[in-house]
Amino acid sequence: MAIGKSIPMLDSVARVTGTVPYASNLKLPDMLVGKVFRSNVPHARITKLDVSAAEQVPGVVAIVTATDFSGEGPPNLHFGSTYQDQPIVAADRIRFIGEPVALIAAESTAIAEQAIDLIELEYEELPAVFDAEEATQPGAPQLHGAFPNNVLRHSKLRHGDIEAGFAAAVKIIEEVFNSPAAQQVSLETQVAVAQWKDNKLTVWTGSQSPYTVRRVLAAIFDLDLEDVRVIVPPLGGGFGAKGNIRTQPLAAALAWKVGDRPVKLVLTRAEEFFTVTKHAAKIVMKSGVRRDGTFTARKITIFWNGGAYASSSAHLVPAGMLRAIGPYRIPAVRVDSYGIYTNLPIAGAYRGAMSSQGVFAHESHMDTIAHQLGIDPLTIRKKNLLHTDDTFATGEQLHDIHFVRCLESAADGLGWHEPFQRENGTAKKRGRGVAIMMKNTIANSSSECRITLDAAGRVTLFISTVEMGQGGHTAMAQIAAEALGIPVEAVSVQGPDTAKTPPDTQTASSRNTQMMGNAVLDGAASLRRQLAEAAAPIIEWLPEELSVADGYVFVTSQPQERIVYAEVLRRNNITALTANGKFSTNVGKLDSETGQGISTPDWHQGAGACEVEVDTQTGKVTVLRYHSSSFAGLVINPMLAGLQNDGNVIFGLGASLLEEIAIDAGQITNPNLSDYMIPSFLDIPVELKNVSLEAEGSSFHGIGEMTLPPVAPAIANAVYDAVGVRIRDLPLTAEKVLRTIEEQNDHAR
Amino acid sequence: MSFDFLQPDSLSGALEALAAYGDEAKVLAGGTAVVLMLQQRLIAPAALINIERVPDLNYINLKPEGMHIGPLTKLRDIERSTAIQEHCPLLSQTCGEVANVRIRNQATLGGNLAEADYASDPPTTLLALEAQVTTTSVRGTRCLALQDFHIGFFTTTLEPDELITDIFIPACPLESRMTYLKYKSRSSEDRPCTGVAALAAFDGKTCTELRLAVGAACEVPQRLPNIENMAKGQTLNDELVGEIAAGYAESIETLEDIRGSAWYRTQMIRTHVQRVLEDVRNGHR
Amino acid sequence: MKIEGTFKLHAPINVVWDYLLNIEEMSQCIPGIDTLEMIDAQSHRGTLQVKIGPIKAAFSGIVTLLEVEPPDRLVAVIDADDKRNASKVKATFTAILNADADGTVVTYTMDVNVRGRLAQFGQAVVQSTARKMAGTFSGCVQKKLNSSEAK
């Protein structure tokens, strides 16, 4: 049986021999190089843009500026998946350092760079604002006329009676947590290759959302959807950075100006930092508790720094509202989640979008509460964790909930109940911490697939699931193989290609396994019905008397009467059978004033437990052991599921201990991987283990993000356990830890 | 960006090319620094002179008076050289700490010294080893002590027409123990926040000579002879170790960068000078 | 980034003040300065070459006096471009003069914003370069004041 087997990824040989056809490697005949001239000032009114000298450089084929959009009709300058507030190139105003101001298509990168140096830009600088909370204050520079006080979105949740809740509390605890801007750092940078032919546009791009790309490009150029084709080869990583429209409009605009030659735009590593980041967030969390550690109320205020244009923030801010609350029974909850415009690069989805910041807050906060009440951190959580049939802060009743199991599994893996030695007489101290997360997924979405079976018994899956290294295609092949009873080797996967594969909302929010998985099951069921229908006249039994499984169509009551799939097709003179499958969820919308309603078709659940060592003379935190757990429902590929869990933890070490975009008056000063520090393999904990939990009767659940958000608070909690310092601003750098230890020692004296 | 690309196959050819271009040329060896700067468009030389084909610049020669290392010797080869591991393990250890193995397979010792990056390991150790650098041009040859060669941020006394042609490490005192501590404040593959190299010669428990260099926390690696002398004729007890560590911490003007503030580096100097002295005292070689 | 420093000049406070306000005179002490011409009473346009580590930077820009409070407080704004390195520097320079027993102590603060390619190079080197320039400048000013005193 294919499900439950740890098979390698379908393209694993190509991955290790370097033959995966990434969009970055794409070479088309007559292809031009696209490059972007970017602003050097965070907020300004453009007074002069002169590209004439650049146009004269031999080998420069076309330059695009805002004047190309000023005529009647398409192309439209402003685009966006939700708000169309972002210009393809800045017109009269520049809003962040790194904003595209002009685009160049040239015969080579060297020529394009030479031309960029000749572009003259003059401007009148305007006051700029970089801090999200500051941007909402009166007197702050306004970035967009339609959004007073720079608030691009304010999502609200009101559940229960918050005043009464705090009045009933024996203790009220309030803390402020800060997460900095960070970068997704996919190995492959953003890439888009665009080509026009007969007023139709084709784009090859590394995107997690081909259908969003198609829709927005069609809107920019006033095209029918069918006239825009988006092809997505495997991605060298996505992590949310590629989950919305990004550089595709720039490549398409250049190709439009050029005429018919393809234009390839690949970002440099530095440009990645100017293109999309993780939201910096300030979270104020206030909870009322009873003496026994149960909650009476929780009030949360979140300031998300969205950068200069709305992009994904418009729809992520409400998601962030839900993801900061925590998987706990709290009778009264109030959340205000503000998405704010600032003169910084655009913030977007970052693995487990809008969760990491909130989970860092509520899980650190939970330990503060535990310590103030004198209750063990594991005990207090178990006391409060939600169960199936409990009501969440949205008023919805929960189902398929396994929080306690998740947490216990991680804690037991670490040996939480075993004796633990914190000190050994040296400067190094050890501590342990736990954390747990709860995340909704996309409430309303749809996945479709097409499955064909040929006369040789081979199956092809046409799906718009994006393979970004997570094994999405492999998992779907395993599901199809199991549903049809054929070996996985007989299944191949194609897509995404909007001309050839049916629509899918996007590959993000850990939705693929569940959504596309169920679409594949639906398609496979349809295919099995077709096989039974086709076999019936040959085998001379009625279709309803036949079963289809294990590669055969057979008579249910007499299984030795059977025929292989290939023969069913051959004897019917059919070259191929094709079936369509679909799965969608439509749980509705949350009330815009209260946030009440159904927020998700199912819940993502993950936990972590870790042991750290702190060198009290340097402040350096080393994670010695980490156990993670996630609820997977039904595991398709244990090896790949385990790698997602472990991969999340390694990813999380960066956000917890190392990663922070350094910004000086709007200028990112560390847009490279020497200064912006991601974890090394040598930083992986000596003991790194994980568990993917299943449950009787459960189907596939998403697993791509769940063990990431608990990492930072688990480490912060372990550091507190080791040295008694609580740090509320990420990352937990060695210097920060040392300073806090010294301040604590000074206070003690 | 366009430049002349030269690949001389003799030392005289390389020197003539340097004489012709002066400071409009950049020398290319392993490329681990120059290529990054070219890519980031921070430098735009008129010529790149690749010296990898110049013969007789890649060697490790052990002599009674000390060790001669050619400028084109890869850091990885120094790390793995059994001769260096035996006679000067401080150097092989230090070179083995640089970046990661992929970089060490490319980067050369001469390139490392010529670049004079402060966030680097070998210069600190070479200072403690009292290394001498020989430089050659069409005008002749001269020999400089390392501290007279590496004088500031990315600044050496190398003339534009000169090439490093030899690095000499005098033989270490007998009965000496030595170690290099690279403190990384961030990931395990980061550049040093603070690096401390120590070499101590002992007569029984008495220290007869101490050389201690601190680097990466300040503009150039530094030794403090007055403080080193405190160890002469003494046992390295905890009190003396503490005094030496404090002396270095208080005397060195530290810098600030993404790996730590000036304050933090002062603390790290104190902590790591102490740890390094404890290491050599306890018999680390 | 903030760069702060102090230097001492053996000359009375009003002499130092007059010297600093005399842009044509004072600018001769700025290391690497190439050209300087007056635009008006408040502003000057100039060009300056400086080596920041291995990088050659060539700035051209404008210095504007913002606040002039004799004899002890001076604030100037510098706005300069380095086209070759696609970079821009904006700095606010504040100098406070304090008379003491045998001369004048000048305390300066520079609030520097670097934008573009140079911004990525590393603040340790930029800071050190700025400090060195301040050191060279103050040494030169001292010499000039000594020689003019001697007259």
Coordinates of C-alpha atoms in Angstrom, one line a residue, chain A residues 486-664:
Chain A
I486 CA -1.3 0.4 -8.4
P487 CA 2.5 0.9 -7.7
V488 CA 3.6 4.5 -7.1
E489 CA 6.1 4.0 -9.9
A490 CA 3.2 3.8 -12.3
V491 CA 2.1 7.4 -11.4
S492 CA 3.6 10.5 -12.8
V493 CA 2.6 14.1 -11.9
Q494 CA 2.3 17.1 -14.1
G495 CA 1.8 20.7 -13.3
P496 CA 1.1 23.5 -12.5
D497 CA 0.3 24.8 -15.9
T498 CA -2.9 26.9 -16.1
A499 CA -3.4 25.7 -19.7
K500 CA -3.2 22.1 -18.8
T501 CA -4.0 21.5 -15.1
P502 CA -7.2 22.4 -13.4
P503 CA -7.4 25.2 -10.8
D504 CA -6.2 25.1 -7.3
T505 CA -6.4 28.0 -4.8
Q506 CA -2.7 27.9 -3.9
T507 CA 0.0 25.8 -2.3
A508 CA 0.3 27.5 1.0
S509 CA -1.0 27.3 4.6
S510 CA -0.3 23.6 4.6
R511 CA -3.5 23.0 2.7
N512 CA -2.3 20.8 -0.1
T513 CA -2.2 17.4 1.5
Q514 CA -5.7 17.7 2.7
M515 CA -7.3 19.7 -0.1
M516 CA -5.6 18.2 -3.2
G517 CA -5.4 14.9 -1.4
N518 CA -9.1 14.7 -1.2
A519 CA -9.5 16.0 -4.7
V520 CA -7.3 13.1 -5.9
L521 CA -9.4 10.7 -3.9
D522 CA -12.5 12.1 -5.6
G523 CA -10.9 11.8 -9.0
A524 CA -9.7 8.3 -8.3
A525 CA -13.2 7.2 -7.2
S526 CA -14.5 8.6 -10.5
L527 CA -11.9 6.8 -12.4
R528 CA -12.7 3.5 -10.6
R529 CA -16.4 4.0 -11.6
Q530 CA -15.4 4.6 -15.2
L531 CA -13.2 1.4 -15.1
A532 CA -16.1 -0.6 -13.8
E533 CA -18.4 0.8 -16.5
A534 CA -15.9 0.0 -19.2
A535 CA -15.2 -3.5 -17.8
A536 CA -18.8 -4.5 -17.3
P537 CA -19.5 -5.5 -20.9
I538 CA -16.2 -7.3 -21.2
I539 CA -16.5 -9.2 -18.0
E540 CA -20.2 -9.6 -18.5
W541 CA -21.3 -8.5 -15.1
L542 CA -23.1 -5.2 -14.1
P543 CA -20.9 -2.3 -13.0
E544 CA -22.4 -2.3 -9.5
E545 CA -21.4 -6.0 -9.1
L546 CA -17.8 -5.1 -9.8
S547 CA -15.0 -3.8 -7.5
V548 CA -11.9 -1.9 -8.6
A549 CA -8.8 -2.3 -6.5
D550 CA -5.2 -3.5 -6.5
G551 CA -4.8 -2.9 -10.2
Y552 CA -7.8 -5.1 -11.1
V553 CA -11.4 -4.8 -11.9
F554 CA -13.0 -7.9 -10.4
V555 CA -16.4 -9.4 -9.6
T556 CA -17.0 -8.6 -6.0
S557 CA -18.6 -12.0 -5.2
Q558 CA -16.1 -13.9 -7.3
P559 CA -12.8 -12.1 -7.1
Q560 CA -11.0 -14.6 -9.3
E561 CA -13.0 -13.2 -12.2
R562 CA -10.8 -10.2 -12.9
I563 CA -9.1 -8.1 -15.5
V564 CA -6.2 -5.7 -15.2
Y565 CA -6.8 -2.0 -16.0
A566 CA -4.7 -2.0 -19.1
E567 CA -6.7 -4.8 -20.6
V568 CA -10.0 -3.0 -19.8
L569 CA -8.8 -0.1 -22.0
R570 CA -7.3 -2.3 -24.8
R571 CA -10.4 -4.5 -25.2
N572 CA -12.5 -1.3 -25.3
N573 CA -10.2 0.2 -27.8
I574 CA -9.7 3.2 -25.5
T575 CA -6.4 4.9 -25.4
A576 CA -7.0 6.6 -22.1
L577 CA -9.6 7.1 -19.4
T578 CA -9.8 10.5 -17.8
A579 CA -11.5 11.5 -14.6
N580 CA -11.9 14.8 -12.7
G581 CA -11.8 15.3 -9.0
K582 CA -12.6 18.2 -6.8
F583 CA -12.6 19.1 -3.2
S584 CA -13.5 22.4 -1.7
T585 CA -14.4 24.0 1.6
N586 CA -16.7 26.8 2.2
V587 CA -17.1 27.5 5.8
G588 CA -18.2 31.1 5.4
K589 CA -16.8 34.4 6.7
L590 CA -16.2 35.7 10.2
D591 CA -18.3 38.6 11.3
S592 CA -16.3 41.8 10.6
E593 CA -17.1 43.4 14.0
T594 CA -16.8 40.4 16.3
G595 CA -14.7 37.8 14.4
Q596 CA -17.3 35.2 15.3
G597 CA -18.1 32.4 12.8
I598 CA -16.4 29.4 11.4
S599 CA -12.8 30.2 10.7
T600 CA -11.4 27.0 9.2
P601 CA -12.3 23.5 7.9
D602 CA -9.8 22.0 10.3
W603 CA -7.2 22.9 12.8
H604 CA -3.4 22.7 12.5
Q605 CA -1.8 21.6 15.7
G606 CA 1.9 21.3 16.7
A607 CA 4.1 21.4 19.7
G608 CA 7.7 21.4 20.8
A609 CA 9.8 20.7 23.8
C610 CA 13.5 21.6 24.1
E611 CA 16.5 21.6 26.2
V612 CA 19.0 24.4 26.0
E613 CA 22.4 25.2 27.4
V614 CA 23.2 28.9 28.2
D615 CA 26.8 30.0 28.5
T616 CA 26.3 32.6 31.2
Q617 CA 29.6 34.3 30.4
T618 CA 28.8 34.8 26.7
G619 CA 25.0 34.6 26.7
K620 CA 25.2 32.1 23.8
V621 CA 22.2 29.7 23.7
T622 CA 22.8 26.2 22.4
V623 CA 19.8 24.0 21.7
L624 CA 20.9 20.6 22.8
R625 CA 17.7 18.6 22.3
Y626 CA 14.4 19.3 20.6
H627 CA 11.4 17.1 20.3
S628 CA 8.5 18.3 18.1
S629 CA 5.1 16.8 17.4
S630 CA 2.4 17.6 14.9
F631 CA -1.0 16.2 14.3
A632 CA -1.0 14.7 10.9
G633 CA -4.3 12.7 11.0
L634 CA -3.1 10.2 8.5
V635 CA 0.5 10.1 7.5
I636 CA 1.1 9.6 3.8
N637 CA 4.9 9.5 3.8
P638 CA 6.5 9.1 7.2
M639 CA 10.0 10.1 6.0
L640 CA 8.8 13.3 4.3
A641 CA 6.5 14.2 7.1
G642 CA 9.3 13.8 9.6
L643 CA 11.6 15.9 7.4
Q644 CA 8.9 18.7 7.4
N645 CA 8.7 18.5 11.2
D646 CA 12.5 18.6 11.6
G647 CA 13.0 21.1 8.9
N648 CA 10.6 23.4 10.6
V649 CA 12.6 23.2 13.8
I650 CA 15.9 24.0 12.0
F651 CA 14.1 26.9 10.2
G652 CA 12.9 28.1 13.6
L653 CA 16.3 28.2 15.1
G654 CA 17.0 31.0 12.8
A655 CA 14.1 33.1 13.8
S656 CA 14.7 32.3 17.5
L657 CA 18.4 32.9 17.8
L658 CA 19.9 34.5 14.7
E659 CA 17.7 36.2 12.2
E660 CA 16.8 39.9 12.0
I661 CA 16.6 42.3 9.1
A662 CA 18.8 45.2 10.2
I663 CA 17.2 48.5 9.1
D664 CA 18.8 52.0 9.3

